mmCIF file with all atom_site columns, C-alpha atoms in Angstrom:
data_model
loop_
_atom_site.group_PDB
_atom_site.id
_atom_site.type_symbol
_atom_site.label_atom_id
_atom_site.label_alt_id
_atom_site.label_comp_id
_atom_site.label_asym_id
_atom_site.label_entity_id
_atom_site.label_seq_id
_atom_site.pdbx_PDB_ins_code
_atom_site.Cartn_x
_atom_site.Cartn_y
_atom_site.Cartn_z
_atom_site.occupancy
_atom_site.B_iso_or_equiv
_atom_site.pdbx_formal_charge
_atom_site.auth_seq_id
_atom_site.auth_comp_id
_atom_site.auth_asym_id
_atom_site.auth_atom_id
_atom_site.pdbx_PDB_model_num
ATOM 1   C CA . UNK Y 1 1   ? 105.606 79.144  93.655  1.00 0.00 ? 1   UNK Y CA 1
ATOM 2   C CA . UNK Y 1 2   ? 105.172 80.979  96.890  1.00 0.00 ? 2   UNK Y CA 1
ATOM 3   C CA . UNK Y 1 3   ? 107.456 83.702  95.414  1.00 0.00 ? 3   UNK Y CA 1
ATOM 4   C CA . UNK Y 1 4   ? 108.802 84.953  99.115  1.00 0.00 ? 4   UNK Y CA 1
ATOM 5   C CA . UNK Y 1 5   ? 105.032 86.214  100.307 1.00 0.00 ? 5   UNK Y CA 1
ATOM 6   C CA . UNK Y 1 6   ? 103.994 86.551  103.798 1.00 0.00 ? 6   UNK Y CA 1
ATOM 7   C CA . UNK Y 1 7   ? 101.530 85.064  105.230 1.00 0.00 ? 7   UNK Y CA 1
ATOM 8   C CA . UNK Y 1 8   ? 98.705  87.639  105.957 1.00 0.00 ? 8   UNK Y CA 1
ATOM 9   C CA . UNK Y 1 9   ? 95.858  85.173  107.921 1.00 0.00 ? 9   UNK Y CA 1
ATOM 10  C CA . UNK Y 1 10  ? 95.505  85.177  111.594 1.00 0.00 ? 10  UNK Y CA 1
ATOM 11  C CA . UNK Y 1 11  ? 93.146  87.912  111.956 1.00 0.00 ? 11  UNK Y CA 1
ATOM 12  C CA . UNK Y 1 12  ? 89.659  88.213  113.873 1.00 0.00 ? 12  UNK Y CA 1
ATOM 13  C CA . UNK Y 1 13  ? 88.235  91.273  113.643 1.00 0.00 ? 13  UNK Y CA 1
ATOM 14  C CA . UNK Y 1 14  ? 85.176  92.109  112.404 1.00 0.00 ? 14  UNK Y CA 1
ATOM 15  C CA . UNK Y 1 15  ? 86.760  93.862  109.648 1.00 0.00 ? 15  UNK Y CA 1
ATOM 16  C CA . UNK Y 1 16  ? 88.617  91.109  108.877 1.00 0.00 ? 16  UNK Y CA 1
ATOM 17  C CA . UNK Y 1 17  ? 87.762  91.258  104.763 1.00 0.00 ? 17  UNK Y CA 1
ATOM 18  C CA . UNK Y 1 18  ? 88.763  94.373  104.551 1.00 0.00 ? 18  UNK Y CA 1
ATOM 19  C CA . UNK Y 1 19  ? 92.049  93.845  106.030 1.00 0.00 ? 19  UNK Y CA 1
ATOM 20  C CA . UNK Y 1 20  ? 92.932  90.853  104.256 1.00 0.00 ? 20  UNK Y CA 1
ATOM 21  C CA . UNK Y 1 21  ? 92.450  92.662  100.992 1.00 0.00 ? 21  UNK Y CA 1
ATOM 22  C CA . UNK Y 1 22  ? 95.024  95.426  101.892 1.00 0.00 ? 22  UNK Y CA 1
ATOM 23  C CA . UNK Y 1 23  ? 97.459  93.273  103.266 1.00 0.00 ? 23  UNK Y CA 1
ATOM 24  C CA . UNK Y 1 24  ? 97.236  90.718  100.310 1.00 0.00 ? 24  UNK Y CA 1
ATOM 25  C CA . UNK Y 1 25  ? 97.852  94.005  98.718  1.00 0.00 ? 25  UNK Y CA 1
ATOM 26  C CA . UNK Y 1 26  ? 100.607 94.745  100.394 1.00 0.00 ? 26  UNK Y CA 1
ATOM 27  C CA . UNK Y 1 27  ? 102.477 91.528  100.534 1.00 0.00 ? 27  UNK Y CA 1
ATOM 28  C CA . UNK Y 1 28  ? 102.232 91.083  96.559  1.00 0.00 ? 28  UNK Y CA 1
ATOM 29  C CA . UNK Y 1 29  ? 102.921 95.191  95.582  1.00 0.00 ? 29  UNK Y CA 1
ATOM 30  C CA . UNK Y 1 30  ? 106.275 94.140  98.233  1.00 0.00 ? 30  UNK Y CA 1
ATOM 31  C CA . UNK Y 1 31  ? 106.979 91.247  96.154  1.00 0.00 ? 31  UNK Y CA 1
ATOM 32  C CA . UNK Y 1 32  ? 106.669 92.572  92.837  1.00 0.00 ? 32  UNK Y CA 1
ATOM 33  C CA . UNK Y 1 33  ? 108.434 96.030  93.733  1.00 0.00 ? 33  UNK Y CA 1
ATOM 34  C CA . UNK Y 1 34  ? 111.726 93.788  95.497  1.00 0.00 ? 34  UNK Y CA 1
ATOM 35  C CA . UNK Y 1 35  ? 111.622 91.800  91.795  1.00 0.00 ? 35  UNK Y CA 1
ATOM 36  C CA . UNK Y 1 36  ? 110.985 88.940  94.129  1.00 0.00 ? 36  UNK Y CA 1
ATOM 37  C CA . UNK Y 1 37  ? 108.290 88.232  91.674  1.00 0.00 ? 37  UNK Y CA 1
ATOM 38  C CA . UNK Y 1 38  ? 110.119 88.862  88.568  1.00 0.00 ? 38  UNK Y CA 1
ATOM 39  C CA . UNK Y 1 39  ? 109.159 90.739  85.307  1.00 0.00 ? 39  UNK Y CA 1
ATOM 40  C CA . UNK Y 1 40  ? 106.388 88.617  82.977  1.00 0.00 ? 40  UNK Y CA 1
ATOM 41  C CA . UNK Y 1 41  ? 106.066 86.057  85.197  1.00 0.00 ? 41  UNK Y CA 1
ATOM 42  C CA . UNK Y 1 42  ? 102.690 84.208  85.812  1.00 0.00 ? 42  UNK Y CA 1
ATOM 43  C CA . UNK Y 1 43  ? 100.880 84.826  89.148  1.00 0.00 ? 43  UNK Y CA 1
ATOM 44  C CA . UNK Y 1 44  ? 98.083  82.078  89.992  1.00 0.00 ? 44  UNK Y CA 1
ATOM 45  C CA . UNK Y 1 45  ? 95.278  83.373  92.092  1.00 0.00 ? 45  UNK Y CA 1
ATOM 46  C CA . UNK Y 1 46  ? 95.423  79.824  93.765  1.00 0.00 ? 46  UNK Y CA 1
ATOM 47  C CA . UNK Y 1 47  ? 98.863  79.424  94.465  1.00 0.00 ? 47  UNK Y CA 1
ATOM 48  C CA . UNK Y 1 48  ? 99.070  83.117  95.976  1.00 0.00 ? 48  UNK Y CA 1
ATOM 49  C CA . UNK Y 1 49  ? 96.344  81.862  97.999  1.00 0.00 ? 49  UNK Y CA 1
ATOM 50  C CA . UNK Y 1 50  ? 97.682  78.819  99.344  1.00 0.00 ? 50  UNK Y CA 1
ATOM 51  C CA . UNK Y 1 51  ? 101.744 81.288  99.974  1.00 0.00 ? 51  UNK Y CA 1
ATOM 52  C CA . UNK Y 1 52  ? 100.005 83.969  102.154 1.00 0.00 ? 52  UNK Y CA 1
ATOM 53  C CA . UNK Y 1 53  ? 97.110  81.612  103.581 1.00 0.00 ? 53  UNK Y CA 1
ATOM 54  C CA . UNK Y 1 54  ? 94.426  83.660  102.146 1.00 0.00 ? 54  UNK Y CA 1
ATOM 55  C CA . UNK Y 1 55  ? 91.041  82.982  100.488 1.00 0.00 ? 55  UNK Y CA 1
ATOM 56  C CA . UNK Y 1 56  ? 90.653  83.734  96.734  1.00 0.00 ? 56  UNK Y CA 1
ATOM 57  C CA . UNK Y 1 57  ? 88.789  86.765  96.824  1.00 0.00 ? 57  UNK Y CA 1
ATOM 58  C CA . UNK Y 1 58  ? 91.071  88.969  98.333  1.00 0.00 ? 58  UNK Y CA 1
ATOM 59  C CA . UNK Y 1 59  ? 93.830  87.785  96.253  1.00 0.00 ? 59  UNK Y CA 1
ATOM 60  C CA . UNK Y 1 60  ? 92.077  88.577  93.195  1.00 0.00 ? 60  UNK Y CA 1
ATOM 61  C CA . UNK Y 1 61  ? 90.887  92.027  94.691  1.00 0.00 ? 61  UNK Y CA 1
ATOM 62  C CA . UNK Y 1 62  ? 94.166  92.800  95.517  1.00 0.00 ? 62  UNK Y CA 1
ATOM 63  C CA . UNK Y 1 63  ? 95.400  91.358  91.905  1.00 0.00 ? 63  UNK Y CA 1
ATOM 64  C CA . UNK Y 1 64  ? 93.016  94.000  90.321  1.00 0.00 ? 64  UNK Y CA 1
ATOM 65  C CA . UNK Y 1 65  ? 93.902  97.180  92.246  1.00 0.00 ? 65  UNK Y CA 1
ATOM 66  C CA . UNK Y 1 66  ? 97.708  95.893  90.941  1.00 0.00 ? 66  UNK Y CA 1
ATOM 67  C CA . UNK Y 1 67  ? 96.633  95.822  87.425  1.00 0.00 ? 67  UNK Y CA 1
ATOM 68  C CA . UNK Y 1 68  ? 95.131  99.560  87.976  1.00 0.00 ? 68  UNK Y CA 1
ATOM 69  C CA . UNK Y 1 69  ? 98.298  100.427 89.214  1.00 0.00 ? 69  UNK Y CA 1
ATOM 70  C CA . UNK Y 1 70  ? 100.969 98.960  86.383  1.00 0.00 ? 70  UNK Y CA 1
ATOM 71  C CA . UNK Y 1 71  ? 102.624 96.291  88.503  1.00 0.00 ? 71  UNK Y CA 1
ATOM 72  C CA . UNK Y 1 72  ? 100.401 93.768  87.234  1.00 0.00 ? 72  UNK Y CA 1
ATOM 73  C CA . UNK Y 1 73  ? 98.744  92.544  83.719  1.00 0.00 ? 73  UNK Y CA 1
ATOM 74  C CA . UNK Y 1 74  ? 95.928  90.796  82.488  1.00 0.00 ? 74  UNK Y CA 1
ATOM 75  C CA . UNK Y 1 75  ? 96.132  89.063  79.160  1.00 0.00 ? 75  UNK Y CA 1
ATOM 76  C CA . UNK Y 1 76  ? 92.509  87.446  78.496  1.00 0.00 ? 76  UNK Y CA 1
ATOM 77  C CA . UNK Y 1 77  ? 92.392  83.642  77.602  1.00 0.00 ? 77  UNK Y CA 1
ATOM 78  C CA . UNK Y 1 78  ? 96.303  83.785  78.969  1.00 0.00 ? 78  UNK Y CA 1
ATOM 79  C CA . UNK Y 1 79  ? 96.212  84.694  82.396  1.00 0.00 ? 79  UNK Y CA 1
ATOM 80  C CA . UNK Y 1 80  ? 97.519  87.146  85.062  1.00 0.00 ? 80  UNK Y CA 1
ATOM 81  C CA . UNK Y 1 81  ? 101.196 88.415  84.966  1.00 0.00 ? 81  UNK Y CA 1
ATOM 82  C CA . UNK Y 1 82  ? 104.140 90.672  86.916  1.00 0.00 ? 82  UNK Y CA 1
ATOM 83  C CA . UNK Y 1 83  ? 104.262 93.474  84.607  1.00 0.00 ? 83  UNK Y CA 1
ATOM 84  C CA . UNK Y 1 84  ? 107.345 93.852  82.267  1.00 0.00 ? 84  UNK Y CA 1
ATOM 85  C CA . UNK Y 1 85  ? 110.068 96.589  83.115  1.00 0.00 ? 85  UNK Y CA 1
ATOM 86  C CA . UNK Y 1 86  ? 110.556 99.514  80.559  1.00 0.00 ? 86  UNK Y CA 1
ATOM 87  C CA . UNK Y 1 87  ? 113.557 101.525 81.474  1.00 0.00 ? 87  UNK Y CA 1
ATOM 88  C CA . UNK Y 1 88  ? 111.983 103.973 78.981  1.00 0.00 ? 88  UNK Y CA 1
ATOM 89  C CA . UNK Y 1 89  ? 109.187 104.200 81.578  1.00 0.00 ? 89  UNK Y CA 1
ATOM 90  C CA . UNK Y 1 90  ? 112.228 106.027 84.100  1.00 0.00 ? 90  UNK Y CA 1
ATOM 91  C CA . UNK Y 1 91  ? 112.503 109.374 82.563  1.00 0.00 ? 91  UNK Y CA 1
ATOM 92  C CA . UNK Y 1 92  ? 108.666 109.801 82.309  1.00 0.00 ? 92  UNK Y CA 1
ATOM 93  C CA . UNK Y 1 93  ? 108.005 108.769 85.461  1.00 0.00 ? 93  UNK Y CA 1
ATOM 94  C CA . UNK Y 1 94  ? 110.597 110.990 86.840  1.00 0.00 ? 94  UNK Y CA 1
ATOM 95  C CA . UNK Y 1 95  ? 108.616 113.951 84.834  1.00 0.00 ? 95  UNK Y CA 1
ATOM 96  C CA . UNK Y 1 96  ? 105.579 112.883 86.638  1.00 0.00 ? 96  UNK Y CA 1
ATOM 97  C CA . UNK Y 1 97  ? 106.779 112.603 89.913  1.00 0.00 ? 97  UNK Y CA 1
ATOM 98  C CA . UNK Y 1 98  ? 109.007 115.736 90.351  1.00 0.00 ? 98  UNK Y CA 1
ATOM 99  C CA . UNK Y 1 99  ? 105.975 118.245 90.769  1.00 0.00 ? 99  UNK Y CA 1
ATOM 100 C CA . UNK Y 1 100 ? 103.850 115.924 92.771  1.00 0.00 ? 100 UNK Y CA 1
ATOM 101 C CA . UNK Y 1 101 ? 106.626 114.598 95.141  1.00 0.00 ? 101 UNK Y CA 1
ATOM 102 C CA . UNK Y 1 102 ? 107.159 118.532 95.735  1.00 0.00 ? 102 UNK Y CA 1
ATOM 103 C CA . UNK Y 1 103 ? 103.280 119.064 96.007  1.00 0.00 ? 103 UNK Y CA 1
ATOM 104 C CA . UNK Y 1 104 ? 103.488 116.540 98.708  1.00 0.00 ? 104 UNK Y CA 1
ATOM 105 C CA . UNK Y 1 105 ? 106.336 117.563 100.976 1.00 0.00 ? 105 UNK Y CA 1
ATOM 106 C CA . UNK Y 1 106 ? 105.362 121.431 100.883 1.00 0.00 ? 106 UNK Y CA 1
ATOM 107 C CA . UNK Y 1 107 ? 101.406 119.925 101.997 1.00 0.00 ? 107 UNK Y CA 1
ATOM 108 C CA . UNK Y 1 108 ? 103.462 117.870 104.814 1.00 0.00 ? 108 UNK Y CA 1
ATOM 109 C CA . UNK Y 1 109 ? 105.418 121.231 105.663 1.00 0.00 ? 109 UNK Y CA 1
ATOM 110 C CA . UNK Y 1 110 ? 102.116 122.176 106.391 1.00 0.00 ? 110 UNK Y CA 1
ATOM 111 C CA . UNK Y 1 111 ? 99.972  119.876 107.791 1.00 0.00 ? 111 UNK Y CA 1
ATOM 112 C CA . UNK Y 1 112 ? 102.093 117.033 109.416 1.00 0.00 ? 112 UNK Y CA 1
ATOM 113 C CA . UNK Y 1 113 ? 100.399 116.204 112.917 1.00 0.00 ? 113 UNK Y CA 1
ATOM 114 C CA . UNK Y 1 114 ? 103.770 115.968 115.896 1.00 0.00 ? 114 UNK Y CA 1
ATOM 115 C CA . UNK Y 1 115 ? 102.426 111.824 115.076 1.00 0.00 ? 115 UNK Y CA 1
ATOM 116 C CA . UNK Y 1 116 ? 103.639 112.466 111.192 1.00 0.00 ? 116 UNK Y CA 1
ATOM 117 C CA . UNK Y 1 117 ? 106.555 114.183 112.347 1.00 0.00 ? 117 UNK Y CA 1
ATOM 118 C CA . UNK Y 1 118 ? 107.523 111.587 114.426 1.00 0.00 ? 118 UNK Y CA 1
ATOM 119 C CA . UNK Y 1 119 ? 107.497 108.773 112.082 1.00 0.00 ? 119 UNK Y CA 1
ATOM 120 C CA . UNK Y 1 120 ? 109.172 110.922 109.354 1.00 0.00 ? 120 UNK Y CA 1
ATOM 121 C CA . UNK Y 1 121 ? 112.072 111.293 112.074 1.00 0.00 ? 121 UNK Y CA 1
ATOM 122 C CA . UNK Y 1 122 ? 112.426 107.897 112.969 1.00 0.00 ? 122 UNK Y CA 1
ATOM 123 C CA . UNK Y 1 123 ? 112.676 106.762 109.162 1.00 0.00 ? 123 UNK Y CA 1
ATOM 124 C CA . UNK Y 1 124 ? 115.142 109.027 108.573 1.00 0.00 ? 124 UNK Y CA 1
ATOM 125 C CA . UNK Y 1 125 ? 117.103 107.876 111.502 1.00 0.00 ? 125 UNK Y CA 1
ATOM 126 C CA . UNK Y 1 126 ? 116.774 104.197 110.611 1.00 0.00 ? 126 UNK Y CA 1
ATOM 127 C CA . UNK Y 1 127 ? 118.011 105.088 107.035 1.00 0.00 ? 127 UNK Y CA 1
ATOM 128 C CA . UNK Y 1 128 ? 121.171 107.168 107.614 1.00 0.00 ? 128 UNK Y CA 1
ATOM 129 C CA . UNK Y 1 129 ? 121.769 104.131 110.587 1.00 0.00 ? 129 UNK Y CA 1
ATOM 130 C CA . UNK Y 1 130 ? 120.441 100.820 108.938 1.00 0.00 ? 130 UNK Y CA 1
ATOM 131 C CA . UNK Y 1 131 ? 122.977 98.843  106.967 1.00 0.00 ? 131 UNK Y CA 1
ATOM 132 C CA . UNK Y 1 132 ? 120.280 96.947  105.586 1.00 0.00 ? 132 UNK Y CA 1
ATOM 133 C CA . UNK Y 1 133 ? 116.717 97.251  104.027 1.00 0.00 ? 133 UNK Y CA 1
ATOM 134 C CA . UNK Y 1 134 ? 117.505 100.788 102.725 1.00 0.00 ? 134 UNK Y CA 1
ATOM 135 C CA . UNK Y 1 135 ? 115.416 100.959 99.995  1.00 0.00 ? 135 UNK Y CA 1
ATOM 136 C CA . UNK Y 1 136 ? 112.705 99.307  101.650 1.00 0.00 ? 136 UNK Y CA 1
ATOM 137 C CA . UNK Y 1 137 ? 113.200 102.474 104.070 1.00 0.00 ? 137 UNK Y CA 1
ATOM 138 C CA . UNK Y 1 138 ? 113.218 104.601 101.793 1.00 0.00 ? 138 UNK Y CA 1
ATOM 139 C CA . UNK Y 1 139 ? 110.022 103.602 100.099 1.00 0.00 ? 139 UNK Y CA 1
ATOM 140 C CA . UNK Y 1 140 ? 108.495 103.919 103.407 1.00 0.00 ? 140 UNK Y CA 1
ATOM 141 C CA . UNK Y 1 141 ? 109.921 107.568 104.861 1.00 0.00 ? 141 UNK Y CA 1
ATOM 142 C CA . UNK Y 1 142 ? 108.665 108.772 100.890 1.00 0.00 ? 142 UNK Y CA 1
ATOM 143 C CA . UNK Y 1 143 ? 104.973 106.863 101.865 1.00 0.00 ? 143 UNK Y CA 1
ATOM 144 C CA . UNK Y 1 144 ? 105.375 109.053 105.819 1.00 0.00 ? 144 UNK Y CA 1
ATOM 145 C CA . UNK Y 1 145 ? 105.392 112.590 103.480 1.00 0.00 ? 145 UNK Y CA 1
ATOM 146 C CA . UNK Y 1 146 ? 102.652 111.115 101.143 1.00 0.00 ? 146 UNK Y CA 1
ATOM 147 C CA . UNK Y 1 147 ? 100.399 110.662 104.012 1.00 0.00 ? 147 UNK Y CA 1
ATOM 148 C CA . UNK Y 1 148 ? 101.758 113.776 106.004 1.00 0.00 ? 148 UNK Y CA 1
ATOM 149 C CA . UNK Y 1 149 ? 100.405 115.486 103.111 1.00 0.00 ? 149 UNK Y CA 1
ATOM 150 C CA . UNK Y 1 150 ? 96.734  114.511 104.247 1.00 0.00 ? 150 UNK Y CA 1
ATOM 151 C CA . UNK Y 1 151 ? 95.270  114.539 101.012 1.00 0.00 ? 151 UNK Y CA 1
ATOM 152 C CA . UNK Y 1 152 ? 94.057  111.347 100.027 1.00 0.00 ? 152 UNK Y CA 1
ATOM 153 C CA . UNK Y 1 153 ? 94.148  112.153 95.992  1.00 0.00 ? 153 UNK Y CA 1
ATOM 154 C CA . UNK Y 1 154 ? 97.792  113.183 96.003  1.00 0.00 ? 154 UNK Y CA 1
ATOM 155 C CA . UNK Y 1 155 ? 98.902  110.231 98.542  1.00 0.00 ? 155 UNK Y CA 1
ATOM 156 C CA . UNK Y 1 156 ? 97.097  107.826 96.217  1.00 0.00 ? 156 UNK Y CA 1
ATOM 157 C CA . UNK Y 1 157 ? 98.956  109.197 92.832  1.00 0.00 ? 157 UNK Y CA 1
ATOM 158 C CA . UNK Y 1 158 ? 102.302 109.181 94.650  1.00 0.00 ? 158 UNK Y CA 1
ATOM 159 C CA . UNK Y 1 159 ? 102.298 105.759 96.046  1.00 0.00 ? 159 UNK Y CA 1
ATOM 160 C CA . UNK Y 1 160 ? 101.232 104.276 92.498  1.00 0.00 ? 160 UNK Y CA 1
ATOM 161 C CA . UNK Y 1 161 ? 104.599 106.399 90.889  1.00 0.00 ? 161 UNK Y CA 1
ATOM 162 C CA . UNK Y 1 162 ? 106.527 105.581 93.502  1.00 0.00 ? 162 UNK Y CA 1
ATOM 163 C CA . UNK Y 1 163 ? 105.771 101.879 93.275  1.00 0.00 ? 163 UNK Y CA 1
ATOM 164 C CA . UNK Y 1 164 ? 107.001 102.166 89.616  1.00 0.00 ? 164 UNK Y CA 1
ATOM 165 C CA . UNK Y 1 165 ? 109.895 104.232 90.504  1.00 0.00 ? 165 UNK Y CA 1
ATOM 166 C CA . UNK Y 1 166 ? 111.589 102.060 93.258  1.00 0.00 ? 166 UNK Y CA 1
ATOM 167 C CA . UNK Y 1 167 ? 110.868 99.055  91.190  1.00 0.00 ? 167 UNK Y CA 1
ATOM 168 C CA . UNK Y 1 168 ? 112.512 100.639 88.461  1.00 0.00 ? 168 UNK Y CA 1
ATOM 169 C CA . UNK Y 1 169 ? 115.425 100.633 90.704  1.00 0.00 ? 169 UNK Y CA 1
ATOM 170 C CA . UNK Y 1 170 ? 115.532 97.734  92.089  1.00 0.00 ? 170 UNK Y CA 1
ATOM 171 C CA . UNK Y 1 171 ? 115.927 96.055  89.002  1.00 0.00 ? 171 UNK Y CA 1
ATOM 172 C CA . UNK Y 1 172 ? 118.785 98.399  87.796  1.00 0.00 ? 172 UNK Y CA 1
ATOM 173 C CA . UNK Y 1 173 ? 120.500 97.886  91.485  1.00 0.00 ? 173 UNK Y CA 1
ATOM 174 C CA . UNK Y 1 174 ? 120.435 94.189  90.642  1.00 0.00 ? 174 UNK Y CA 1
ATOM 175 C CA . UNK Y 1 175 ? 122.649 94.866  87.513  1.00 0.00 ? 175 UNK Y CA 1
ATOM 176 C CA . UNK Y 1 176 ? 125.543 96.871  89.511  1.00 0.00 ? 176 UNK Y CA 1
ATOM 177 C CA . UNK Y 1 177 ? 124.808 95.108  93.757  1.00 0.00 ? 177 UNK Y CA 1
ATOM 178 C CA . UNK Y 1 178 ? 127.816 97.023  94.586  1.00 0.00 ? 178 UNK Y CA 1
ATOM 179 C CA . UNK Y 1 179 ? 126.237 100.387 93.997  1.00 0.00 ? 179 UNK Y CA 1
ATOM 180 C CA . UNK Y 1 180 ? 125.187 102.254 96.810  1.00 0.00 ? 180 UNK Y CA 1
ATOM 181 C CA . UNK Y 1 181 ? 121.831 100.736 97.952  1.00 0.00 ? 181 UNK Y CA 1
ATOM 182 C CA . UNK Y 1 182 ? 119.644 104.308 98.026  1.00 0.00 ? 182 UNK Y CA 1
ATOM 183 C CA . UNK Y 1 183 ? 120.774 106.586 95.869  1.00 0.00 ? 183 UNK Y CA 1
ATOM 184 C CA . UNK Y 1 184 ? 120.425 109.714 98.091  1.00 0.00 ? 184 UNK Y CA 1
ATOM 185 C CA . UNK Y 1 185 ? 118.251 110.045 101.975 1.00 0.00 ? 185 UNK Y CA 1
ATOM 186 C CA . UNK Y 1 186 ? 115.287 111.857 102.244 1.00 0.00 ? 186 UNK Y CA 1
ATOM 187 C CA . UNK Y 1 187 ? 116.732 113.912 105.542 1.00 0.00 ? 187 UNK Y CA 1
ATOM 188 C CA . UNK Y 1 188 ? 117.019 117.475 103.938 1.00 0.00 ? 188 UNK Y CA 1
ATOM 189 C CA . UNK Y 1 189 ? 113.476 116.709 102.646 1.00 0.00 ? 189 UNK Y CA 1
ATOM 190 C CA . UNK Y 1 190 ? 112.111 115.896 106.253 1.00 0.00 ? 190 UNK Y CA 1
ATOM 191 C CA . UNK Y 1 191 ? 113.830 118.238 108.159 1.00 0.00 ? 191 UNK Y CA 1
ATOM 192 C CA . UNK Y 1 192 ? 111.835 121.155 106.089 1.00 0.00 ? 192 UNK Y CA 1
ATOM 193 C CA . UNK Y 1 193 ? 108.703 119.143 107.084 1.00 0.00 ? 193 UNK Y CA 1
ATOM 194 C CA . UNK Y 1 194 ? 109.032 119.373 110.729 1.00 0.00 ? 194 UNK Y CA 1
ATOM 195 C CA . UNK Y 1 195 ? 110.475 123.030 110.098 1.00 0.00 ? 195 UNK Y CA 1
ATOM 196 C CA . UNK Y 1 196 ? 107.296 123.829 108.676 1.00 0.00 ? 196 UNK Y CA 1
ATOM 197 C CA . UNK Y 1 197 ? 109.072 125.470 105.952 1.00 0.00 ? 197 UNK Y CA 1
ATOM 198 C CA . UNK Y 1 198 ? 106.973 124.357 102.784 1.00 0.00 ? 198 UNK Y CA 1
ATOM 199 C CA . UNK Y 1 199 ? 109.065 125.879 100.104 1.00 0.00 ? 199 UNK Y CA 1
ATOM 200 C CA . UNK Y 1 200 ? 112.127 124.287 101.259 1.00 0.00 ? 200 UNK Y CA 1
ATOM 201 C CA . UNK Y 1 201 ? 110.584 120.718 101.436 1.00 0.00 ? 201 UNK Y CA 1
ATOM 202 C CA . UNK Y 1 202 ? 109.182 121.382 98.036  1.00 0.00 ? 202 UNK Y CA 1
ATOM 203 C CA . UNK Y 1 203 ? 112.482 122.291 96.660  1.00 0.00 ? 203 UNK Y CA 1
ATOM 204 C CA . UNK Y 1 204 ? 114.387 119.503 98.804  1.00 0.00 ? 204 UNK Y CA 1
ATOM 205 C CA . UNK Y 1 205 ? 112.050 117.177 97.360  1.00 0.00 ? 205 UNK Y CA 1
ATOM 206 C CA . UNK Y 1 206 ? 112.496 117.984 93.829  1.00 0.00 ? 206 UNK Y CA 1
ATOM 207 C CA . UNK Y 1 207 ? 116.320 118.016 94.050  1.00 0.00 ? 207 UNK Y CA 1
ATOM 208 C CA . UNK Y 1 208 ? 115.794 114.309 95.681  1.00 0.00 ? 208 UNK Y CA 1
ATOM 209 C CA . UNK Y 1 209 ? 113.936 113.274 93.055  1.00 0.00 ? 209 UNK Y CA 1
ATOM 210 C CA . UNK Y 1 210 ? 116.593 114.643 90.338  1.00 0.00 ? 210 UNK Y CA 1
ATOM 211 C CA . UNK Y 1 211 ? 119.198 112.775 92.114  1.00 0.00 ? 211 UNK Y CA 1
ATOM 212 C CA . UNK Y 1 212 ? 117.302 109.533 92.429  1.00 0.00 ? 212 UNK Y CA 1
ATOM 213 C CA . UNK Y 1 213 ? 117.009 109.478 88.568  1.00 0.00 ? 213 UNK Y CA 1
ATOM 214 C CA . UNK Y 1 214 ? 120.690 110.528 87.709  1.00 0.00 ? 214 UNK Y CA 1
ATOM 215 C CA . UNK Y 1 215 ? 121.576 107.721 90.104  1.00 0.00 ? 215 UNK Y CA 1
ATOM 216 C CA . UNK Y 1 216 ? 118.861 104.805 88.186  1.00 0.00 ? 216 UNK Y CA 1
ATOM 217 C CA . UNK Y 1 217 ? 120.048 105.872 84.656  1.00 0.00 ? 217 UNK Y CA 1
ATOM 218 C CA . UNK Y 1 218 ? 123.314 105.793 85.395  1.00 0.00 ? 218 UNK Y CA 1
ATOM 219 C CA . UNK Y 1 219 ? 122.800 102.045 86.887  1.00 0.00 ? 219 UNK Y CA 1
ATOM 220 C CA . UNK Y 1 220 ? 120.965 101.204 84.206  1.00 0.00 ? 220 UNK Y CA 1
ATOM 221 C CA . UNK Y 1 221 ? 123.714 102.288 81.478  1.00 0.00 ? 221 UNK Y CA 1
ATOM 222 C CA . UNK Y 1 222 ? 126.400 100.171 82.591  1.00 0.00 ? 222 UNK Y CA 1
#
């Protein structure tokens, strides 16, 4: 089952372990957040291995920083599995993230280097212009504020939420596909960033985050 992973070999450098083990990271916390590993089911160290052309260790790294971060579960004597989806989990998640998403855009309002800035702008562009890949975009433009933010702690501790979050709703997305494919843009948020206008990208950022979970539950009770 190579479950839709890329293929992360091919590189040389010197810090080559190191790099395998993020982007082994990377290619299975894609696959489980896009449901193209589905809820409860089995994931072999070997045959990950073999789909993204990796060695066992930094699979099984990369397997344990998942299980840290609820996308992933270990059941001893049974193996390793995609974590099941609670939609109970949405409303305390949302709880969770509405204070730190607003910690982190007020931080990026800020701090953002013109480099942040710039990324932040052309997400936002992409998004409001892509037809496709939206909430991949979206996942990324909300990882641009986390590391805007430059604080380590708090871009850590959003990512693992938001990894929840947008797998929450990608699985309640799958129930209704003609739904709108992000629930609301991250613009308003971004354009208080590169205002420098803290309070207004903490406040922009809340009201996304409100809207993002009135759009999920309402997907998810139909």
């Amino acid at each position: 089952m190579a479950h839709g992973l890329t293929s992360v070999d091919g590189s040389s450098s010197t810090a080559v372990p190191i790099r395998l083990v993020d982007r082994a990271y990377e290619s299975l916390r894609d696959a489980l957040i896009s449901l193209r590993i589905e809820p409860g089911e089995p994931m072999d160290e070997k045959q990950l291995s073999a789909a993204m052309g990796v060695g066992l260790t930094p699979v099984r790294d990369a397997l344990k920083r998942l299980t840290l971060e609820g996308l992933v579960v270990i059941y001893p004597r049974r193996g390793t599995f995609a974590a099941e989806i609670r939609v109970s989990d949405e409303l305390w998640l949302t709880e969770v993230r509405i204070p730190l998403e607003g910690q982190a855009a007020a931080l990026a309002a800020q701090r953002a280097v013109p480099e942040d800035c710039a990324r932040l702008l052309e997400l936002v562009a992409r998004l409001e212009d892509d037809g496709t890949d939206l909430v991949d975009l979206d996942a990324a433009t909300h990882r641009a504020v986390y590391a805007a933010s430059h604080n380590a702690y708090l871009e850590a501790t959003c990512s693992q939420y938001a990894n929840l979050a947008m797998r929450l709703w990608n699985y309640a997305f799958r129930r209704d596909p003609d739904a709108s494919d992000v629930p609301c843009t991250l613009g308003s948020v971004v354009q208080a960033i590169v205002a420098r206008d803290p309070e207004r990208a903490r406040l922009e950022a809340e009201l996304h985050l409100r809207h993002f979970s009135d759009e999920v539950r309402s997907l998810l009770s139909r």
